[in-house]
Amino acid sequence: MSSVPATGAVRRPRRRVDLLAWALGIFVLLFMIFLLLPIAAVVVVSFSSASYIAFPMPGYSLQWYWRILEYQPFVDALIVSIKLALSSAACAILLGVPATLWVARSRSRAAGMVGNLLLAPISIPAIVLGFSLLYLLSAMGFGISFTALLISHTVVSIPYICRTVLAVYRALPPDFEEAAAVLGATRWQTFRYTTLPLIRPGIFAGSLFAVLISLDNLPLSFFFGTASTNTLPVVMLSYMQSQFDPSIAAISTVQMLIAVGTLLVLNAVYGVDKLTAA
């Protein structure tokens, strides 16, 4: 008689765990739908045969992808955006990595201030940052040019490089560098053969974020773009002011494919699991 309530007491927690697992699964499913549904809608609309954006679509066509090739500003802006994203990520690595290594190992009070300063650009509204950089770079003689555009995108890329490299480097004990120094390695040799291979996941992860942020950046590009150096987001905005056909969805799909292709290439060459470990 005493074993019946004991069995019931054991089954109740299992049912509760099952219900929680089902609720969590449904929540995750709804969350994924919430995230992916707008993206899927853009991709589907890009194959519409209509000359306007509408659901349901009257038919399917690839004409809006041909429209990208026919509309030269889209092609020119896409080339400028890719060139700018890669260049700004490279500049951010050259400037951000040495500063981050110093911040991570320095014991001075200034290191904390410099560390916060390196992360400051992502906490400032992009419009305010672009407006300030416009005045500063104009006073320095850069004006509105690709160089000014590169400097502004480098400024917003540096925090992503610094954040990921700082996380990786602070997790490493200084024993490796001390051992290299004891064995006679110079500072450059220690960095080249010991430090750099260890912080490489942080550099790759940060540069990936920097490239994606640059490709999608509109406020800064809007301030510094010219007729020959306009980026893709600026051209898309200008295009939508006069026309609103599915070619915008098509070029957005191409932009997403570039981002996904970058991730796939990095996964094949380096491994996304190592990037996310940073």
mmCIF file of C-alpha atoms in Angstrom:
data_model
loop_
_atom_site.group_PDB
_atom_site.id
_atom_site.type_symbol
_atom_site.label_atom_id
_atom_site.label_comp_id
_atom_site.label_asym_id
_atom_site.label_seq_id
_atom_site.Cartn_x
_atom_site.Cartn_y
_atom_site.Cartn_z
ATOM 1 C CA MET A 1 0.000 0.000 0.000
ATOM 2 C CA SER A 2 2.836 2.345 0.759
ATOM 3 C CA SER A 3 4.468 1.888 -2.697
ATOM 4 C CA VAL A 4 1.575 3.529 -4.677
ATOM 5 C CA PRO A 5 2.086 7.150 -3.548
ATOM 6 C CA ALA A 6 5.835 6.639 -3.901
ATOM 7 C CA THR A 7 5.424 5.709 -7.626
ATOM 8 C CA GLY A 8 3.168 8.721 -8.261
ATOM 9 C CA ALA A 9 5.701 10.995 -6.614
ATOM 10 C CA VAL A 10 8.334 9.773 -9.061
ATOM 11 C CA ARG A 11 6.182 10.260 -12.215
ATOM 12 C CA ARG A 12 5.117 13.863 -11.549
ATOM 13 C CA PRO A 13 8.620 15.388 -11.951
ATOM 14 C CA ARG A 14 9.074 13.488 -15.245
ATOM 15 C CA ARG A 15 5.823 14.894 -16.636
ATOM 16 C CA ARG A 16 6.835 18.361 -15.537
ATOM 17 C CA VAL A 17 10.218 17.968 -17.222
ATOM 18 C CA ASP A 18 8.537 16.744 -20.414
ATOM 19 C CA LEU A 19 6.178 19.730 -20.432
ATOM 20 C CA LEU A 20 9.050 22.148 -19.895
ATOM 21 C CA ALA A 21 11.014 20.486 -22.702
ATOM 22 C CA TRP A 22 8.031 20.774 -25.070
ATOM 23 C CA ALA A 23 7.443 24.403 -24.077
ATOM 24 C CA LEU A 24 11.111 25.221 -24.629
ATOM 25 C CA GLY A 25 11.073 23.467 -27.995
ATOM 26 C CA ILE A 26 7.994 25.403 -29.121
ATOM 27 C CA PHE A 27 9.540 28.668 -27.924
ATOM 28 C CA VAL A 28 12.759 27.977 -29.860
ATOM 29 C CA LEU A 29 10.732 27.093 -32.970
ATOM 30 C CA LEU A 30 8.687 30.316 -32.768
ATOM 31 C CA PHE A 31 11.847 32.310 -32.135
ATOM 32 C CA MET A 32 13.545 30.853 -35.230
ATOM 33 C CA ILE A 33 10.441 31.597 -37.317
ATOM 34 C CA PHE A 34 10.450 35.166 -35.993
ATOM 35 C CA LEU A 35 14.085 35.568 -37.051
ATOM 36 C CA LEU A 36 13.999 33.784 -40.404
ATOM 37 C CA LEU A 37 10.562 34.748 -41.738
ATOM 38 C CA PRO A 38 11.514 38.312 -42.862
ATOM 39 C CA ILE A 39 14.668 36.959 -44.523
ATOM 40 C CA ALA A 40 12.725 34.208 -46.282
ATOM 41 C CA ALA A 41 10.135 36.770 -47.472
ATOM 42 C CA VAL A 42 12.882 38.902 -49.069
ATOM 43 C CA VAL A 43 14.352 35.870 -50.856
ATOM 44 C CA VAL A 44 10.930 34.732 -52.138
ATOM 45 C CA VAL A 45 9.976 38.221 -53.374
ATOM 46 C CA SER A 46 13.225 38.443 -55.353
ATOM 47 C CA PHE A 47 11.872 35.689 -57.661
ATOM 48 C CA SER A 48 8.560 37.466 -58.340
ATOM 49 C CA SER A 49 7.497 38.125 -61.933
ATOM 50 C CA ALA A 50 5.480 41.187 -60.905
ATOM 51 C CA SER A 51 6.848 44.690 -61.288
ATOM 52 C CA TYR A 52 5.909 45.492 -57.704
ATOM 53 C CA ILE A 53 6.220 43.794 -54.300
ATOM 54 C CA ALA A 54 3.039 41.887 -53.452
ATOM 55 C CA PHE A 55 1.706 38.632 -52.028
ATOM 56 C CA PRO A 56 0.575 36.294 -53.470
ATOM 57 C CA MET A 57 3.008 36.555 -56.372
ATOM 58 C CA PRO A 58 1.553 36.114 -59.880
ATOM 59 C CA GLY A 59 4.549 34.032 -60.993
ATOM 60 C CA TYR A 60 8.256 33.355 -60.668
ATOM 61 C CA SER A 61 11.057 34.925 -62.676
ATOM 62 C CA LEU A 62 14.787 35.695 -62.582
ATOM 63 C CA GLN A 63 14.314 39.047 -64.290
ATOM 64 C CA TRP A 64 15.206 41.052 -61.150
ATOM 65 C CA TYR A 65 18.592 39.354 -60.915
ATOM 66 C CA TRP A 66 19.230 40.390 -64.535
ATOM 67 C CA ARG A 67 18.107 43.871 -63.482
ATOM 68 C CA ILE A 68 21.055 43.954 -61.030
ATOM 69 C CA LEU A 69 23.498 43.424 -63.909
ATOM 70 C CA GLU A 70 21.698 45.921 -66.127
ATOM 71 C CA TYR A 71 21.633 48.647 -63.461
ATOM 72 C CA GLN A 72 25.316 49.636 -63.363
ATOM 73 C CA PRO A 73 25.183 51.572 -60.031
ATOM 74 C CA PHE A 74 24.283 48.287 -58.253
ATOM 75 C CA VAL A 75 27.359 46.532 -59.679
ATOM 76 C CA ASP A 76 29.704 49.461 -59.016
ATOM 77 C CA ALA A 77 28.393 49.913 -55.473
ATOM 78 C CA LEU A 78 28.731 46.185 -54.726
ATOM 79 C CA ILE A 79 32.389 46.258 -55.840
ATOM 80 C CA VAL A 80 33.055 49.368 -53.733
ATOM 81 C CA SER A 81 31.353 47.776 -50.695
ATOM 82 C CA ILE A 82 33.412 44.578 -50.909
ATOM 83 C CA LYS A 83 36.645 46.497 -51.441
ATOM 84 C CA LEU A 84 35.817 48.826 -48.549
ATOM 85 C CA ALA A 85 34.839 45.995 -46.178
ATOM 86 C CA LEU A 86 38.053 44.040 -46.783
ATOM 87 C CA SER A 87 40.269 47.146 -46.610
ATOM 88 C CA SER A 88 38.700 48.474 -43.410
ATOM 89 C CA ALA A 89 38.961 45.044 -41.745
ATOM 90 C CA ALA A 90 42.672 44.854 -42.682
ATOM 91 C CA CYS A 91 43.311 48.371 -41.328
ATOM 92 C CA ALA A 92 41.398 47.545 -38.144
ATOM 93 C CA ILE A 93 43.590 44.464 -37.624
ATOM 94 C CA LEU A 94 46.809 46.461 -38.127
ATOM 95 C CA LEU A 95 45.697 49.179 -35.698
ATOM 96 C CA GLY A 96 43.607 47.239 -33.224
ATOM 97 C CA VAL A 97 45.651 44.103 -32.526
ATOM 98 C CA PRO A 98 48.848 45.817 -31.187
ATOM 99 C CA ALA A 99 46.768 48.177 -29.027
ATOM 100 C CA THR A 100 44.731 45.267 -27.674
ATOM 101 C CA LEU A 101 47.838 43.244 -26.777
ATOM 102 C CA TRP A 102 49.173 46.188 -24.813
ATOM 103 C CA VAL A 103 45.864 46.724 -23.023
ATOM 104 C CA ALA A 104 45.618 43.035 -22.097
ATOM 105 C CA ARG A 105 49.087 42.765 -20.527
ATOM 106 C CA SER A 106 49.605 46.294 -19.185
ATOM 107 C CA ARG A 107 49.177 46.943 -15.463
ATOM 108 C CA SER A 108 48.950 50.723 -15.757
ATOM 109 C CA ARG A 109 45.760 52.651 -15.030
ATOM 110 C CA ALA A 110 45.795 54.058 -18.550
ATOM 111 C CA ALA A 111 45.251 50.570 -19.992
ATOM 112 C CA GLY A 112 41.677 50.447 -18.739
ATOM 113 C CA MET A 113 40.920 53.866 -20.217
ATOM 114 C CA VAL A 114 42.482 52.909 -23.547
ATOM 115 C CA GLY A 115 40.503 49.646 -23.539
ATOM 116 C CA ASN A 116 37.236 51.525 -23.036
ATOM 117 C CA LEU A 117 38.248 54.053 -25.699
ATOM 118 C CA LEU A 118 38.847 51.266 -28.232
ATOM 119 C CA LEU A 119 35.303 49.999 -27.688
ATOM 120 C CA ALA A 120 33.712 53.480 -27.679
ATOM 121 C CA PRO A 121 32.781 53.750 -31.406
ATOM 122 C CA ILE A 122 30.097 51.058 -31.115
ATOM 123 C CA SER A 123 28.438 52.878 -28.190
ATOM 124 C CA ILE A 124 28.082 56.164 -30.107
ATOM 125 C CA PRO A 125 25.123 56.595 -32.489
ATOM 126 C CA ALA A 126 26.354 56.140 -36.058
ATOM 127 C CA ILE A 127 24.769 59.415 -37.183
ATOM 128 C CA VAL A 128 26.636 61.347 -34.483
ATOM 129 C CA LEU A 129 29.884 59.516 -35.261
ATOM 130 C CA GLY A 130 29.526 60.158 -38.984
ATOM 131 C CA PHE A 131 28.761 63.820 -38.468
ATOM 132 C CA SER A 132 31.792 64.246 -36.179
ATOM 133 C CA LEU A 133 34.102 62.382 -38.548
ATOM 134 C CA LEU A 134 32.844 64.469 -41.458
ATOM 135 C CA TYR A 135 33.975 67.663 -39.724
ATOM 136 C CA LEU A 136 37.263 66.163 -38.511
ATOM 137 C CA LEU A 137 38.323 64.553 -41.791
ATOM 138 C CA SER A 138 37.293 67.623 -43.784
ATOM 139 C CA ALA A 139 39.461 69.780 -41.525
ATOM 140 C CA MET A 140 42.333 67.324 -42.059
ATOM 141 C CA GLY A 141 41.991 67.683 -45.822
ATOM 142 C CA PHE A 142 40.509 64.264 -46.666
ATOM 143 C CA GLY A 143 37.144 65.701 -47.671
ATOM 144 C CA ILE A 144 34.549 63.330 -49.109
ATOM 145 C CA SER A 145 36.568 60.562 -50.693
ATOM 146 C CA PHE A 146 37.242 56.834 -50.524
ATOM 147 C CA THR A 147 40.057 57.508 -48.041
ATOM 148 C CA ALA A 148 37.635 59.251 -45.686
ATOM 149 C CA LEU A 149 35.175 56.405 -46.182
ATOM 150 C CA LEU A 150 37.914 53.879 -45.361
ATOM 151 C CA ILE A 151 38.927 55.761 -42.200
ATOM 152 C CA SER A 152 35.340 55.985 -40.953
ATOM 153 C CA HIS A 153 34.671 52.273 -41.541
ATOM 154 C CA THR A 154 37.983 51.384 -39.866
ATOM 155 C CA VAL A 155 36.914 53.352 -36.788
ATOM 156 C CA VAL A 156 33.749 51.269 -36.393
ATOM 157 C CA SER A 157 35.576 48.003 -37.218
ATOM 158 C CA ILE A 158 38.275 48.375 -34.555
ATOM 159 C CA PRO A 159 35.956 47.592 -31.568
ATOM 160 C CA TYR A 160 34.989 44.213 -33.058
ATOM 161 C CA ILE A 161 38.643 43.261 -33.616
ATOM 162 C CA CYS A 162 39.669 44.485 -30.146
ATOM 163 C CA ARG A 163 36.802 42.773 -28.330
ATOM 164 C CA THR A 164 37.424 39.316 -29.774
ATOM 165 C CA VAL A 165 41.237 39.508 -29.573
ATOM 166 C CA LEU A 166 41.047 40.802 -26.000
ATOM 167 C CA ALA A 167 38.828 37.891 -24.964
ATOM 168 C CA VAL A 168 41.204 35.341 -26.483
ATOM 169 C CA TYR A 169 44.437 36.945 -25.301
ATOM 170 C CA ARG A 170 43.329 37.470 -21.697
ATOM 171 C CA ALA A 171 42.398 33.787 -21.486
ATOM 172 C CA LEU A 172 45.978 32.800 -22.374
ATOM 173 C CA PRO A 173 48.548 32.527 -19.578
ATOM 174 C CA PRO A 174 51.712 34.591 -20.121
ATOM 175 C CA ASP A 175 53.797 31.433 -19.637
ATOM 176 C CA PHE A 176 54.023 30.795 -23.397
ATOM 177 C CA GLU A 177 55.556 34.189 -24.140
ATOM 178 C CA GLU A 178 57.840 33.980 -21.097
ATOM 179 C CA ALA A 179 59.058 30.559 -22.202
ATOM 180 C CA ALA A 180 59.786 31.890 -25.703
ATOM 181 C CA ALA A 181 61.720 34.827 -24.228
ATOM 182 C CA VAL A 182 63.706 32.518 -21.942
ATOM 183 C CA LEU A 183 64.644 30.381 -24.959
ATOM 184 C CA GLY A 184 66.117 33.458 -26.662
ATOM 185 C CA ALA A 185 63.330 34.628 -28.927
ATOM 186 C CA THR A 186 63.136 38.335 -29.705
ATOM 187 C CA ARG A 187 59.900 40.287 -29.197
ATOM 188 C CA TRP A 188 59.050 39.976 -32.884
ATOM 189 C CA GLN A 189 59.804 36.233 -32.925
ATOM 190 C CA THR A 190 57.686 35.756 -29.804
ATOM 191 C CA PHE A 191 54.782 37.569 -31.442
ATOM 192 C CA ARG A 192 55.231 35.859 -34.839
ATOM 193 C CA TYR A 193 55.615 32.258 -33.658
ATOM 194 C CA THR A 194 53.862 32.204 -30.253
ATOM 195 C CA THR A 195 51.324 34.990 -29.750
ATOM 196 C CA LEU A 196 49.921 35.333 -33.275
ATOM 197 C CA PRO A 197 48.977 31.631 -33.737
ATOM 198 C CA LEU A 198 47.267 31.659 -30.336
ATOM 199 C CA ILE A 199 45.173 34.795 -30.948
ATOM 200 C CA ARG A 200 44.352 33.934 -34.576
ATOM 201 C CA PRO A 201 40.787 32.735 -33.740
ATOM 202 C CA GLY A 202 40.046 36.139 -32.196
ATOM 203 C CA ILE A 203 41.446 37.985 -35.216
ATOM 204 C CA PHE A 204 39.400 35.878 -37.645
ATOM 205 C CA ALA A 205 36.208 36.259 -35.623
ATOM 206 C CA GLY A 206 36.671 40.018 -35.259
ATOM 207 C CA SER A 207 37.518 40.521 -38.929
ATOM 208 C CA LEU A 208 34.432 38.549 -39.921
ATOM 209 C CA PHE A 209 32.219 40.809 -37.795
ATOM 210 C CA ALA A 210 34.030 43.873 -39.182
ATOM 211 C CA VAL A 211 33.420 42.832 -42.805
ATOM 212 C CA LEU A 212 29.735 42.136 -42.204
ATOM 213 C CA ILE A 213 29.223 45.408 -40.308
ATOM 214 C CA SER A 214 30.941 47.367 -43.072
ATOM 215 C CA LEU A 215 28.865 45.751 -45.819
ATOM 216 C CA ASP A 216 25.670 46.735 -43.993
ATOM 217 C CA ASN A 217 26.720 50.203 -42.806
ATOM 218 C CA LEU A 218 24.533 53.014 -44.115
ATOM 219 C CA PRO A 219 24.974 56.116 -41.876
ATOM 220 C CA LEU A 220 28.747 56.499 -42.298
ATOM 221 C CA SER A 221 28.673 55.612 -45.984
ATOM 222 C CA PHE A 222 25.938 58.178 -46.521
ATOM 223 C CA PHE A 223 28.186 60.968 -45.171
ATOM 224 C CA PHE A 224 31.337 60.103 -47.121
ATOM 225 C CA GLY A 225 30.114 58.472 -50.325
ATOM 226 C CA THR A 226 30.538 60.186 -53.674
ATOM 227 C CA ALA A 227 29.153 59.360 -57.113
ATOM 228 C CA SER A 228 32.106 57.011 -57.684
ATOM 229 C CA THR A 229 32.432 55.641 -54.137
ATOM 230 C CA ASN A 230 28.846 55.067 -53.043
ATOM 231 C CA THR A 231 28.369 51.800 -51.188
ATOM 232 C CA LEU A 232 25.588 49.329 -51.820
ATOM 233 C CA PRO A 233 23.294 50.405 -48.906
ATOM 234 C CA VAL A 234 23.434 54.034 -50.110
ATOM 235 C CA VAL A 235 22.612 53.086 -53.692
ATOM 236 C CA MET A 236 19.774 50.841 -52.514
ATOM 237 C CA LEU A 237 18.299 53.688 -50.448
ATOM 238 C CA SER A 238 18.547 56.095 -53.386
ATOM 239 C CA TYR A 239 16.962 53.514 -55.693
ATOM 240 C CA MET A 240 14.013 52.959 -53.331
ATOM 241 C CA GLN A 241 13.288 56.696 -53.249
ATOM 242 C CA SER A 242 12.356 56.591 -56.934
ATOM 243 C CA GLN A 243 11.443 52.921 -57.533
ATOM 244 C CA PHE A 244 10.247 50.050 -55.366
ATOM 245 C CA ASP A 245 10.420 46.916 -57.464
ATOM 246 C CA PRO A 246 11.682 43.428 -56.453
ATOM 247 C CA SER A 247 15.223 44.227 -57.663
ATOM 248 C CA ILE A 248 15.841 45.562 -54.146
ATOM 249 C CA ALA A 249 14.956 42.110 -52.817
ATOM 250 C CA ALA A 250 17.252 40.534 -55.423
ATOM 251 C CA ILE A 251 20.296 42.647 -54.520
ATOM 252 C CA SER A 252 19.538 42.050 -50.814
ATOM 253 C CA THR A 253 19.553 38.312 -51.503
ATOM 254 C CA VAL A 254 22.927 38.650 -53.248
ATOM 255 C CA GLN A 255 24.236 40.557 -50.230
ATOM 256 C CA MET A 256 23.049 37.798 -47.899
ATOM 257 C CA LEU A 257 24.631 35.144 -50.135
ATOM 258 C CA ILE A 258 27.963 36.971 -49.869
ATOM 259 C CA ALA A 259 27.730 36.881 -46.069
ATOM 260 C CA VAL A 260 26.724 33.206 -46.022
ATOM 261 C CA GLY A 261 29.418 32.372 -48.598
ATOM 262 C CA THR A 262 32.024 34.101 -46.422
ATOM 263 C CA LEU A 263 30.976 31.954 -43.463
ATOM 264 C CA LEU A 264 31.102 28.768 -45.552
ATOM 265 C CA VAL A 265 34.572 29.585 -46.910
ATOM 266 C CA LEU A 266 35.866 30.354 -43.412
ATOM 267 C CA ASN A 267 34.321 27.148 -42.139
ATOM 268 C CA ALA A 268 36.031 25.150 -44.896
ATOM 269 C CA VAL A 269 39.404 26.865 -44.420
ATOM 270 C CA TYR A 270 39.485 27.449 -40.683
ATOM 271 C CA GLY A 271 36.411 26.086 -38.944
ATOM 272 C CA VAL A 272 33.522 28.112 -37.543
ATOM 273 C CA ASP A 273 33.773 26.211 -34.256
ATOM 274 C CA LYS A 274 37.173 27.811 -33.669
ATOM 275 C CA LEU A 275 35.782 31.248 -34.509
ATOM 276 C CA THR A 276 32.892 30.898 -32.104
ATOM 277 C CA ALA A 277 35.307 29.689 -29.432
ATOM 278 C CA ALA A 278 36.693 33.232 -29.380
#
